[in-house]
PDB file of C-alpha atoms and ligand atoms in Angstrom:
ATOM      1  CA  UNK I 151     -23.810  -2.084  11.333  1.00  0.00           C
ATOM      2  CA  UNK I 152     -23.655  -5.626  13.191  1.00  0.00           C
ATOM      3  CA  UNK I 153     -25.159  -9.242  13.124  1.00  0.00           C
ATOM      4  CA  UNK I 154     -28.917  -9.366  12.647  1.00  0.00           C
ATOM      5  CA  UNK I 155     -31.084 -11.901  13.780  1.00  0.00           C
ATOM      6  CA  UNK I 156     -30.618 -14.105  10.785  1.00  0.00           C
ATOM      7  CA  UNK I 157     -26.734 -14.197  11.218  1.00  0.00           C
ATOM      8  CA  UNK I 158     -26.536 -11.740   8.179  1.00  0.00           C
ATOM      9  CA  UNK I 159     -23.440  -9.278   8.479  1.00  0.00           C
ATOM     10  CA  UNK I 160     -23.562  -5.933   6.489  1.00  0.00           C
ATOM     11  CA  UNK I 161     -20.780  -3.804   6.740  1.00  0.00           C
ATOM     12  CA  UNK I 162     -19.821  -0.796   4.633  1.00  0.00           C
ATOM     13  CA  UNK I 163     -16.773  -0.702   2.341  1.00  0.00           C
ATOM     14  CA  UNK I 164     -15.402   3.034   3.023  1.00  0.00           C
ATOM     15  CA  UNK I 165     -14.709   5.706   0.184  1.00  0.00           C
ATOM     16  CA  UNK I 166     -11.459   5.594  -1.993  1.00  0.00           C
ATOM     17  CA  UNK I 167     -12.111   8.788  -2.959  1.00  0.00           C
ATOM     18  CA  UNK I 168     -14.129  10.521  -0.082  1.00  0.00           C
ATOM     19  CA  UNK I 169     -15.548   9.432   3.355  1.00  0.00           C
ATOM     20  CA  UNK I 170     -19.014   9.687   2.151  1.00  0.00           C
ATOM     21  CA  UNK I 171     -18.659   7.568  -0.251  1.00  0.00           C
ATOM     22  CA  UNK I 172     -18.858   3.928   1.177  1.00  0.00           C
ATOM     23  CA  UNK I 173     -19.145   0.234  -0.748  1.00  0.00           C
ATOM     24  CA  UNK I 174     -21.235  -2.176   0.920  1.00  0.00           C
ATOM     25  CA  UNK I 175     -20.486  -5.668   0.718  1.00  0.00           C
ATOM     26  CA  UNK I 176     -23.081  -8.540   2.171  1.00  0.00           C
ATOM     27  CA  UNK I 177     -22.119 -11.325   3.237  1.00  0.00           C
ATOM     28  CA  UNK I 178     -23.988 -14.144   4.750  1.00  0.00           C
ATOM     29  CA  UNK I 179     -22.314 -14.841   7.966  1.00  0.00           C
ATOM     30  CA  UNK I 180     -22.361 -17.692  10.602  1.00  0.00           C
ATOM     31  CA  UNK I 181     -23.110 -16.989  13.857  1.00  0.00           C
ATOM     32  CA  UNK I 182     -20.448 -16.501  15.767  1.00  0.00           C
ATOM     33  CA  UNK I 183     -19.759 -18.781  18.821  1.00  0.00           C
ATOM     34  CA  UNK I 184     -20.954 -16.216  21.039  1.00  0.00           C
ATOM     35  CA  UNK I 185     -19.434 -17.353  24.745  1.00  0.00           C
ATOM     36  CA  UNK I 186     -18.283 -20.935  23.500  1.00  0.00           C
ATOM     37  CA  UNK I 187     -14.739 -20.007  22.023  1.00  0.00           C
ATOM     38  CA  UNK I 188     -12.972 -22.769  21.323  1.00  0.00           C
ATOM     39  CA  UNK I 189      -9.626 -22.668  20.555  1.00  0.00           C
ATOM     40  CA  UNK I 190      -9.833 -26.237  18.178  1.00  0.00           C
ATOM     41  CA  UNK I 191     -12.631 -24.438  16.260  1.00  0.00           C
ATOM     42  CA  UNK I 192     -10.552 -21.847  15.440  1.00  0.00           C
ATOM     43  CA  UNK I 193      -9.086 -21.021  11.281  1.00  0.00           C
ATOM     44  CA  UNK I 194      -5.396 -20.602  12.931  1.00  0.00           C
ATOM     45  CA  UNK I 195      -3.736 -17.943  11.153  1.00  0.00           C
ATOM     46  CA  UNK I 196      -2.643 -17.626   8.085  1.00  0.00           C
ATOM     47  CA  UNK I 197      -5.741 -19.729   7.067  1.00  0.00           C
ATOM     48  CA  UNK I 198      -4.493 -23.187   6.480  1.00  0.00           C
ATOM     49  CA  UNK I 199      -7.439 -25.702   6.388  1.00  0.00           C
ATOM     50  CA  UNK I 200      -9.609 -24.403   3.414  1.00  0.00           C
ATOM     51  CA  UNK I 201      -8.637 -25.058   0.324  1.00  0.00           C
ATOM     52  CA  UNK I 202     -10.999 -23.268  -1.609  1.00  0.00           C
ATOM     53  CA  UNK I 203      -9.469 -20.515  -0.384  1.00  0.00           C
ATOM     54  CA  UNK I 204      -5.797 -21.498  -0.207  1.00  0.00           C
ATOM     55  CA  UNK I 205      -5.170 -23.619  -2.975  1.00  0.00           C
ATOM     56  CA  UNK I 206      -7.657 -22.337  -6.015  1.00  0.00           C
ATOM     57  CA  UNK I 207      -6.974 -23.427  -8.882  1.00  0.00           C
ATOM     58  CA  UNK I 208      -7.858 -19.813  -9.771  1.00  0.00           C
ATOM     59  CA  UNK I 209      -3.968 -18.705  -8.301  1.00  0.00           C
ATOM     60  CA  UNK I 210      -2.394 -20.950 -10.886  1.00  0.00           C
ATOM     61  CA  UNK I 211      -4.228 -19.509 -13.873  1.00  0.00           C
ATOM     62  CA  UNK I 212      -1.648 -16.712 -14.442  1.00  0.00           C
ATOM     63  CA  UNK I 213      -2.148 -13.395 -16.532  1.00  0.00           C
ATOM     64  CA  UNK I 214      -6.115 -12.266 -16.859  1.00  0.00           C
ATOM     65  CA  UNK I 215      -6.099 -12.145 -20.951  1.00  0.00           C
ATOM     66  CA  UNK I 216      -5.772  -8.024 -20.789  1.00  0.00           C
ATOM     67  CA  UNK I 217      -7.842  -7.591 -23.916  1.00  0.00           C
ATOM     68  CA  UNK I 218      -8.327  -3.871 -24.704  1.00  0.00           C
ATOM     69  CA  UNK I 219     -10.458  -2.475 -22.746  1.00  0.00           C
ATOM     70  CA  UNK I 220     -10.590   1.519 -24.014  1.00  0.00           C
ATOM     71  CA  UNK I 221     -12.587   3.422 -21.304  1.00  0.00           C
ATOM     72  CA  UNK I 222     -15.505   5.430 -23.222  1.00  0.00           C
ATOM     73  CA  UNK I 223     -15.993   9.360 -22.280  1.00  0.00           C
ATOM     74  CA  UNK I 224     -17.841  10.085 -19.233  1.00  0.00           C
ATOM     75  CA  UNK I 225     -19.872  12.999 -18.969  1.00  0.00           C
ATOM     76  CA  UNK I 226     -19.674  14.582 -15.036  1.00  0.00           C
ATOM     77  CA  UNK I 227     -23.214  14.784 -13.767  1.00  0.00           C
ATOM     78  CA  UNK I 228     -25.096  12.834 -16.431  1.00  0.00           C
ATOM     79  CA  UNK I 229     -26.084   9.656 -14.612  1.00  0.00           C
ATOM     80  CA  UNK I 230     -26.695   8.001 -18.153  1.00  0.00           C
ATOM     81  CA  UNK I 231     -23.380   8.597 -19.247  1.00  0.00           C
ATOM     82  CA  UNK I 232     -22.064   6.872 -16.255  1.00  0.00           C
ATOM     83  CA  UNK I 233     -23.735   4.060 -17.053  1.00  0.00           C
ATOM     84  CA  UNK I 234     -22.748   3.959 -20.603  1.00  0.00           C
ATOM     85  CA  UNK I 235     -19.427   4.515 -19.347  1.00  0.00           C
ATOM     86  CA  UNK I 236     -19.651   1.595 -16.911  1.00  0.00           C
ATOM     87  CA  UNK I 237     -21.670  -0.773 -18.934  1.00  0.00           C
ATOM     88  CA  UNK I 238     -18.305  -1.630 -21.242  1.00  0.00           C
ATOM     89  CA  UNK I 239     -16.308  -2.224 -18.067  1.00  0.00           C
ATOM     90  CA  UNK I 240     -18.310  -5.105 -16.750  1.00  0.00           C
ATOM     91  CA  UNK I 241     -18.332  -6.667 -20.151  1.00  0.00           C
ATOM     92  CA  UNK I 242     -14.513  -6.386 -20.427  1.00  0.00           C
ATOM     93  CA  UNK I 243     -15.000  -7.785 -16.680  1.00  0.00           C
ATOM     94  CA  UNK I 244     -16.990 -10.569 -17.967  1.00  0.00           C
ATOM     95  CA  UNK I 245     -14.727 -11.610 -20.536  1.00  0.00           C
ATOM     96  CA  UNK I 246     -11.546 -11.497 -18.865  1.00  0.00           C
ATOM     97  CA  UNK I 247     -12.904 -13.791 -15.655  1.00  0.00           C
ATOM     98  CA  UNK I 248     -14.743 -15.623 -17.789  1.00  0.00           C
ATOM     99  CA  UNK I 249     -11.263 -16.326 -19.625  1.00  0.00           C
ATOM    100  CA  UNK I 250      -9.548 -17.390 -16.194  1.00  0.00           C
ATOM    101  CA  UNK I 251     -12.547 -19.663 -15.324  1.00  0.00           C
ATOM    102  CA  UNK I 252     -12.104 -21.644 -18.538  1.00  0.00           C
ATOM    103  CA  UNK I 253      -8.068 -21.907 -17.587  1.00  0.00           C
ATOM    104  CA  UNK I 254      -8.943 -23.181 -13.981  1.00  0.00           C
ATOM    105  CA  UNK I 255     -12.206 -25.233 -15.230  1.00  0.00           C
ATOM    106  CA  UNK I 256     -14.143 -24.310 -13.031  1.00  0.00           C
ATOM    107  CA  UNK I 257     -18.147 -23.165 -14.393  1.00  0.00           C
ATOM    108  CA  UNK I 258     -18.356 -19.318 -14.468  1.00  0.00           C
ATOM    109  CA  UNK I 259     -21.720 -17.458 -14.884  1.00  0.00           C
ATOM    110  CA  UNK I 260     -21.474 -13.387 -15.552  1.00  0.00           C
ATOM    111  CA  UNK I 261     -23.031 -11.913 -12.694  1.00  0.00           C
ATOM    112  CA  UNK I 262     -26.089  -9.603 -13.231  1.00  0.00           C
ATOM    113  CA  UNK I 263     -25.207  -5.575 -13.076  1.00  0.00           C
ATOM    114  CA  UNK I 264     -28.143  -3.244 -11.580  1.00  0.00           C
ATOM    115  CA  UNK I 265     -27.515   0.860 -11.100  1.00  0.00           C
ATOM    116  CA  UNK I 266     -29.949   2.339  -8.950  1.00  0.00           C
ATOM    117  CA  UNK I 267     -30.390   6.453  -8.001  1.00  0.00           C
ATOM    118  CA  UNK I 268     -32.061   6.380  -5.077  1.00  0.00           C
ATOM    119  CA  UNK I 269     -31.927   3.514  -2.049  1.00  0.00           C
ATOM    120  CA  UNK I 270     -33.826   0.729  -2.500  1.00  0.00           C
ATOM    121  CA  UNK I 271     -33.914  -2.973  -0.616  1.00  0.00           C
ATOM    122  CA  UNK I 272     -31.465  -5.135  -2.155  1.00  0.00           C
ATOM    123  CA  UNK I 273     -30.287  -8.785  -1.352  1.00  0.00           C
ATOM    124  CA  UNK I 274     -33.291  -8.744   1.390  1.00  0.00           C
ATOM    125  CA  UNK I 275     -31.994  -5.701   3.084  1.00  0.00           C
ATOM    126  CA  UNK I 276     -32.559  -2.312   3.106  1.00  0.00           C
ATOM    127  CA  UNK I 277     -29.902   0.011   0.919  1.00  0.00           C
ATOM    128  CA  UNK I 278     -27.666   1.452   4.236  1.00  0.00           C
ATOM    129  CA  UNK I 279     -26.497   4.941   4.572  1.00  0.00           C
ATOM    130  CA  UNK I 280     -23.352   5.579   2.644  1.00  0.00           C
ATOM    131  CA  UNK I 281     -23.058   2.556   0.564  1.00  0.00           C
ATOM    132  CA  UNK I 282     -21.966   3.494  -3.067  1.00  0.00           C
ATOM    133  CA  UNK I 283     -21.849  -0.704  -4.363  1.00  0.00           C
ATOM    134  CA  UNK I 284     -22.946  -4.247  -3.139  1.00  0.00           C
ATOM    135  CA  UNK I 285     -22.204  -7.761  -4.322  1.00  0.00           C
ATOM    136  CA  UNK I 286     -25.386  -9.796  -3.415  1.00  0.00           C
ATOM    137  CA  UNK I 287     -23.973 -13.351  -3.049  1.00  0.00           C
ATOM    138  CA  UNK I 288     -27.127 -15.377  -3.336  1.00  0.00           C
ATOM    139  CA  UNK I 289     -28.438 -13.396  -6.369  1.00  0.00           C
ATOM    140  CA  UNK I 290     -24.759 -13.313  -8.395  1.00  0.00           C
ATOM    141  CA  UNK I 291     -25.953  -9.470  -8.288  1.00  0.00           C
ATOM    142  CA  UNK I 292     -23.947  -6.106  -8.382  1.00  0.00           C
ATOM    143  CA  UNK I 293     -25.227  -3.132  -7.516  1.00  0.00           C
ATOM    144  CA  UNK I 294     -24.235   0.200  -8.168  1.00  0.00           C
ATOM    145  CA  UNK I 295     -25.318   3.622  -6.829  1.00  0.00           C
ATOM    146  CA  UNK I 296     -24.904   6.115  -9.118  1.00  0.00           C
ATOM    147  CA  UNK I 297     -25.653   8.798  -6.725  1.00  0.00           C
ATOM    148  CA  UNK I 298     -24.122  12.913  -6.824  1.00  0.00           C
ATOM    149  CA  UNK I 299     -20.844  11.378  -5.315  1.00  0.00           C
ATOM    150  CA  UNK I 300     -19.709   9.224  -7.717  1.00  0.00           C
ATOM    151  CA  UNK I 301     -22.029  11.004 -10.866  1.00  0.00           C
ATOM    152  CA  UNK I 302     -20.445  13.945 -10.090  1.00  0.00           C
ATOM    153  CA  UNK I 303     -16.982  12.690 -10.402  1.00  0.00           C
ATOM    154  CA  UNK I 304     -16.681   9.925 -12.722  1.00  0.00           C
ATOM    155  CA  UNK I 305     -12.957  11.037 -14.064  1.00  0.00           C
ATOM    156  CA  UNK I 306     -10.632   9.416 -11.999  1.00  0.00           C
ATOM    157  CA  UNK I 307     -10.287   5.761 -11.553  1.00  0.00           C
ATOM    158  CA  UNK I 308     -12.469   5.295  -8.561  1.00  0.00           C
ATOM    159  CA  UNK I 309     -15.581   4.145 -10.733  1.00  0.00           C
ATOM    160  CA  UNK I 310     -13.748   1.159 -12.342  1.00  0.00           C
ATOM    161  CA  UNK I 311     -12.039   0.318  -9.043  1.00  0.00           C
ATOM    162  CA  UNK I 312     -15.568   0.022  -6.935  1.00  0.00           C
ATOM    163  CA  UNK I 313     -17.023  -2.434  -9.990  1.00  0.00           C
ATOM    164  CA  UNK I 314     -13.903  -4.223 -10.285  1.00  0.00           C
ATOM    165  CA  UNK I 315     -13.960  -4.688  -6.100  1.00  0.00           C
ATOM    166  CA  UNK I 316     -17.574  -5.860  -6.473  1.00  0.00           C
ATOM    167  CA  UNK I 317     -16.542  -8.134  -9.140  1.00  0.00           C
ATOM    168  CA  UNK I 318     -14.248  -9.572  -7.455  1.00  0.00           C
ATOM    169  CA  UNK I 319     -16.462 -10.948  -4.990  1.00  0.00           C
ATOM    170  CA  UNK I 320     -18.464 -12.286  -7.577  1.00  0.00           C
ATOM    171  CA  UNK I 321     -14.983 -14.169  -8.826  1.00  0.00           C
ATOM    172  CA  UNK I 322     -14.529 -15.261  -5.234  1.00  0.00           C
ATOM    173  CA  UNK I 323     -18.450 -16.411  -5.510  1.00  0.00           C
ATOM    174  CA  UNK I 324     -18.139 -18.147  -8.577  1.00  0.00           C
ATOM    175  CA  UNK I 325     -15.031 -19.837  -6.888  1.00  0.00           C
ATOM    176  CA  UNK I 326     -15.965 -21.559  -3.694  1.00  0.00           C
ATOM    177  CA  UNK I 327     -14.234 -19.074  -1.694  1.00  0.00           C
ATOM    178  CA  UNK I 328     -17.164 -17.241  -0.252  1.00  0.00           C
ATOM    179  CA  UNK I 329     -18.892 -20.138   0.991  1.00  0.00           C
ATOM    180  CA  UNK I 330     -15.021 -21.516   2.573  1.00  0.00           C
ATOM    181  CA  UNK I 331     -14.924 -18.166   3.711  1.00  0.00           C
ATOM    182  CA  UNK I 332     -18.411 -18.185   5.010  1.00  0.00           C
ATOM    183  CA  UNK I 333     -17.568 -21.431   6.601  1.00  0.00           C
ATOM    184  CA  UNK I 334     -14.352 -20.867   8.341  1.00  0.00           C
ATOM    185  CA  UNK I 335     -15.561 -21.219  12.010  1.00  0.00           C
ATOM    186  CA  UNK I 336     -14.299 -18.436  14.222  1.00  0.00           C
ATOM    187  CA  UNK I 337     -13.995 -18.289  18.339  1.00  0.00           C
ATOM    188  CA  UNK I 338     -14.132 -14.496  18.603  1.00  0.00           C
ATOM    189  CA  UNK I 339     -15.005 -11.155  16.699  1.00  0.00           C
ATOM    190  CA  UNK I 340     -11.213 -10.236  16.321  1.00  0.00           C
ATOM    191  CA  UNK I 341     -10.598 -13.586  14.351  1.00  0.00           C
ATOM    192  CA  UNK I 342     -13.804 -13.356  12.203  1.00  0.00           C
ATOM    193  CA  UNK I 343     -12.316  -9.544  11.538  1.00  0.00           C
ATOM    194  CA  UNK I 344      -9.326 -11.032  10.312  1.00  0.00           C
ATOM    195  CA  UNK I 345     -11.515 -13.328   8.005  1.00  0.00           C
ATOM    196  CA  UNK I 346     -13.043 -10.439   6.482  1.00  0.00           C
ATOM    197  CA  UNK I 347     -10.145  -8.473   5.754  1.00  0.00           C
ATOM    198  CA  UNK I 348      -8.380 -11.566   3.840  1.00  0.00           C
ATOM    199  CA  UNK I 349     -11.951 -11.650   1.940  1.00  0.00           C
ATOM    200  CA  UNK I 350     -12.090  -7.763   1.124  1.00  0.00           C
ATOM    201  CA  UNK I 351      -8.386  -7.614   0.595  1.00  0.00           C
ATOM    202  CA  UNK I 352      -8.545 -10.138  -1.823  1.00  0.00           C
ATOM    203  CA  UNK I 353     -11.372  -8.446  -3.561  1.00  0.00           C
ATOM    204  CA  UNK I 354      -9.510  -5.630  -3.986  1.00  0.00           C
ATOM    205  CA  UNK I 355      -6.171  -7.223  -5.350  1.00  0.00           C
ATOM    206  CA  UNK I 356      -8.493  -8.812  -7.600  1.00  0.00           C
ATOM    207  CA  UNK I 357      -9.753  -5.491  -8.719  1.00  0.00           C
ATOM    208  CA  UNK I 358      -6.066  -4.351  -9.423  1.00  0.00           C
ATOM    209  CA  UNK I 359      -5.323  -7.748 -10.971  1.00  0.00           C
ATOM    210  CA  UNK I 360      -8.265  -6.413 -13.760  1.00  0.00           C
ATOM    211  CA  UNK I 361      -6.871  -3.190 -14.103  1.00  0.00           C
ATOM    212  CA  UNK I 362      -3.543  -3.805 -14.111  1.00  0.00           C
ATOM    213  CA  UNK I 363      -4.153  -6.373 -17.042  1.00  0.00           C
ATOM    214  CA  UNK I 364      -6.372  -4.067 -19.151  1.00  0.00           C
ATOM    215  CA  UNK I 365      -3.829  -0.911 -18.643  1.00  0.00           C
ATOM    216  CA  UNK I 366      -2.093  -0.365 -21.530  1.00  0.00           C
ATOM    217  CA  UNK I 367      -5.557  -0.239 -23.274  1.00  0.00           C
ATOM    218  CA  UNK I 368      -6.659   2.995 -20.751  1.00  0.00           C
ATOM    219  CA  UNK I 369      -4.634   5.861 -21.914  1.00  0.00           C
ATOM    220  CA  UNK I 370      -3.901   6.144 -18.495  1.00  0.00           C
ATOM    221  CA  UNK I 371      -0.933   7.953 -16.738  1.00  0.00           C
ATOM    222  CA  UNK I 372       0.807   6.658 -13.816  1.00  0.00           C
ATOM    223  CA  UNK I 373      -0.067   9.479 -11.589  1.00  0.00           C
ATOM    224  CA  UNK I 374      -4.187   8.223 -12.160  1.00  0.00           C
ATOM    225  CA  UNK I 375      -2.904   4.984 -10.303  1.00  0.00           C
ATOM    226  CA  UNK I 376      -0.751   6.581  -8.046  1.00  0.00           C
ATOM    227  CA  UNK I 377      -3.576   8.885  -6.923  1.00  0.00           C
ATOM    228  CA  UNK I 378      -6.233   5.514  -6.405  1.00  0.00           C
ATOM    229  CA  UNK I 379      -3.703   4.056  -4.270  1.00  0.00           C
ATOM    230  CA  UNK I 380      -3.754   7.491  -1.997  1.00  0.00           C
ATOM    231  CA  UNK I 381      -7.085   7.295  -2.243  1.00  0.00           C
ATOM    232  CA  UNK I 382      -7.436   3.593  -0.617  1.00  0.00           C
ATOM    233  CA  UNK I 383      -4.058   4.605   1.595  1.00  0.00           C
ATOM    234  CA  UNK I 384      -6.940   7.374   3.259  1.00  0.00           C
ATOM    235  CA  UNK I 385      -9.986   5.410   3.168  1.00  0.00           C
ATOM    236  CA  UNK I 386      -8.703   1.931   5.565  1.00  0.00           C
ATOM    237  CA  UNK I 387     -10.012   1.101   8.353  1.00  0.00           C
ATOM    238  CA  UNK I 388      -8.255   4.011  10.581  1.00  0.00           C
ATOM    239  CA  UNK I 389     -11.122   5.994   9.252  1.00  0.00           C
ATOM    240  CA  UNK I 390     -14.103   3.680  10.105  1.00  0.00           C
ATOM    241  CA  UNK I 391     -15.541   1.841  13.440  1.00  0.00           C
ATOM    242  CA  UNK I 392     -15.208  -1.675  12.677  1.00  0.00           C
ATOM    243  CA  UNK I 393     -12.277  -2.740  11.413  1.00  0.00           C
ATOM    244  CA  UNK I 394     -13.185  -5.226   8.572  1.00  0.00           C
ATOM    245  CA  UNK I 395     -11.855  -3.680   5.442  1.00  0.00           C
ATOM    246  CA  UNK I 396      -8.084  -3.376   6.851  1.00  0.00           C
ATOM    247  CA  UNK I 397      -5.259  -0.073   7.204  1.00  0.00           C
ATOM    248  CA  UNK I 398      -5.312   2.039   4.016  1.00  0.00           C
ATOM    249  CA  UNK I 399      -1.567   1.020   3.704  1.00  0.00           C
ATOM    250  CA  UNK I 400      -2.726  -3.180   3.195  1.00  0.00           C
ATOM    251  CA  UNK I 401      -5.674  -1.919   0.991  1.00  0.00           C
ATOM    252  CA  UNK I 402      -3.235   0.270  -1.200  1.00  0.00           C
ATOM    253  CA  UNK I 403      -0.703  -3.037  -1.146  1.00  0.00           C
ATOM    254  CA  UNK I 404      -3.310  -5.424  -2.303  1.00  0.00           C
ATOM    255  CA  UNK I 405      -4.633  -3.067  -4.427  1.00  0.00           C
ATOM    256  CA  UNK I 406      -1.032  -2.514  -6.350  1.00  0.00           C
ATOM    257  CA  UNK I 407      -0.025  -6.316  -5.999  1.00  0.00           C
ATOM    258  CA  UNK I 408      -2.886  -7.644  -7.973  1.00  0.00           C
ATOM    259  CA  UNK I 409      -2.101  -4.867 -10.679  1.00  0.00           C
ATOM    260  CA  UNK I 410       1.381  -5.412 -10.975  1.00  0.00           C
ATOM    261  CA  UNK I 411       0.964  -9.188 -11.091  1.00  0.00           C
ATOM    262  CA  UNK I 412      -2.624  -8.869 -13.143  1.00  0.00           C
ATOM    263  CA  UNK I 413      -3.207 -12.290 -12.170  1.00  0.00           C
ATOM    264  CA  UNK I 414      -5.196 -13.651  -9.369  1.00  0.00           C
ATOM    265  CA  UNK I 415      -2.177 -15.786  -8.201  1.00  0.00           C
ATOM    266  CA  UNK I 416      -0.709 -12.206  -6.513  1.00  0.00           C
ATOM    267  CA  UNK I 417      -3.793 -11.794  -4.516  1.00  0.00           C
ATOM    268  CA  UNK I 418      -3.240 -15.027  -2.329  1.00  0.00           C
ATOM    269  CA  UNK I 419      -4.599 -12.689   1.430  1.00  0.00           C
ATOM    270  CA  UNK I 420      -5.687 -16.003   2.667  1.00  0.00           C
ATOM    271  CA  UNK I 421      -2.118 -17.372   3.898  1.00  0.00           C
ATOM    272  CA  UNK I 422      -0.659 -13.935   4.434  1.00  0.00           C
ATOM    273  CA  UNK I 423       0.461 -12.992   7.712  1.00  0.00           C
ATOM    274  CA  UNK I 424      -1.481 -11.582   9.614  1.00  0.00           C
ATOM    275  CA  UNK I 425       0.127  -8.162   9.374  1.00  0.00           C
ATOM    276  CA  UNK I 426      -0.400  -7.732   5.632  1.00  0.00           C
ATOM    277  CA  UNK I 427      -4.176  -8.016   6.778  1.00  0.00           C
ATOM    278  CA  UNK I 428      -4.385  -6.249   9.650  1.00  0.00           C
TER     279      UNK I 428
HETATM  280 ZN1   ZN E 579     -15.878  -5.610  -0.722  1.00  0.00          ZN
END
């Protein structure tokens, strides 16, 4: 997938579990400055002149509230027990954020949840091939697939990872750092790459920043985490064409940072080096 006429940029977010199983994220994007790269346009790296994204008051909100957060049974196969198992998660997803918001006091609004079987258009485009999950940023919506791949499997922690991701582009919506991210100006494809895999990276850590804080509530063991983050070490950009998520290793260190700090302050991508992103 590339630019479209309108500037839009849809790109898939690959599998943590399998490599059919993608997440797309859309994200309004500027037009690159196709053949006028200027070097005093440019974000420099680590980003250092937007301080939506560098300095949220979202970073200094510490611990998400970890309320218990039990995970119901899930029935393998039965798309409406997906659902039912899912449905609790975003509201435990609602009230955590919703928590940090009122810290940082900044206005929060839940975003809406929608689970489709079979493609559809959403967020004015049409559902692409492989995409298990999309954030629509101008509609505060999530959408889910609940197609065979996931239905089939709902066990593991793959499910609460992909609407924890989503959701935490809705945080970074609800933030400002979307639109700073939208509106970092970039003089060539390889820096706007970089962009994007400080904005997914950061969606992920905050996705491990949820489920780090609502752990001890999951009955979980740690070989369920351990086998997420080998799931995300094999699903990085090594295995896809454009390289806009980042390496399985930085999406298995985000991933792991925001759950061991369960915080948003851990998942800071935007003045990383550029190594932790790549
Ligand atoms: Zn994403």
């Amino acid at each position: 997938m590339g630019f479209t006429a309108s500037g839009q940029l849809a790109y898939p977010h690959r599998t943590m579990r399998k490599p059919f199983i993608a997440i797309l994220c859309v994200v309004v994007a500027s037009l690159l400055p196709a053949g006028t790269a200027n070097a005093a346009r440019a974000a420099g790296y680590p980003i250092r002149n937007a301080d939506a994204l560098t300095s949220s008051p979202l970073y200094l909100t510490g611990r998400l509230p970890g309320s218990p957060c039990p995970e119901p049974p899930v029935r393998a196969g039965d798309v409406a027990s997906v659902k039912s198992y899912l449905l609790p998660l975003v509201r435990c997803l609602d009230g955590a954020w919703a928590a940090q918001f009122r810290k940082a006091r900044i206005p929060f609004v839940k975003p809406a949840v929608r689970f489709i079987t079979k493609p559809q258009r959403v967020c004015g485009g049409q559902w692409g091939q492989d995409v298990q999950a999309l954030y629509c940023n101008t509609d505060h919506e999530i959408v889910f697939m609940l197609d065979r791949n996931v239905v089939d499997h709902p066990e593991d922690l793959f499910l609460m990872n992909v609407i924890a991701h989503e959701y935490g582009h809705h945080v970074q919506n609800q933030a400002g750092m979307w639109a700073a991210f939208d509106n970092l100006p970039s003089a060539s494809k390889a820096e706007y790459y970089e962009q994007t895999r400080r904005h997914e990276l950061q969606a992920e850590c905050l996705a491990g920043a949820f489920i780090g804080s609502v752990w001890a509530s999951l009955g979980r063991k740690g070989k369920d985490w351990r086998t997420l983050l080998a799931d995300d070490r094999a699903s990085g950009d090594e295995t896809a064409a454009v390289r806009d998520h980042g390496k399985g290793r930085n999406m298995a260190n985000w991933l792991n940072r925001g759950y061991r700090a369960a915080a948003p302050g851990g998942c800071d991508t935007w003045t990383a080096g550029s190594a932790a992103v790549a």
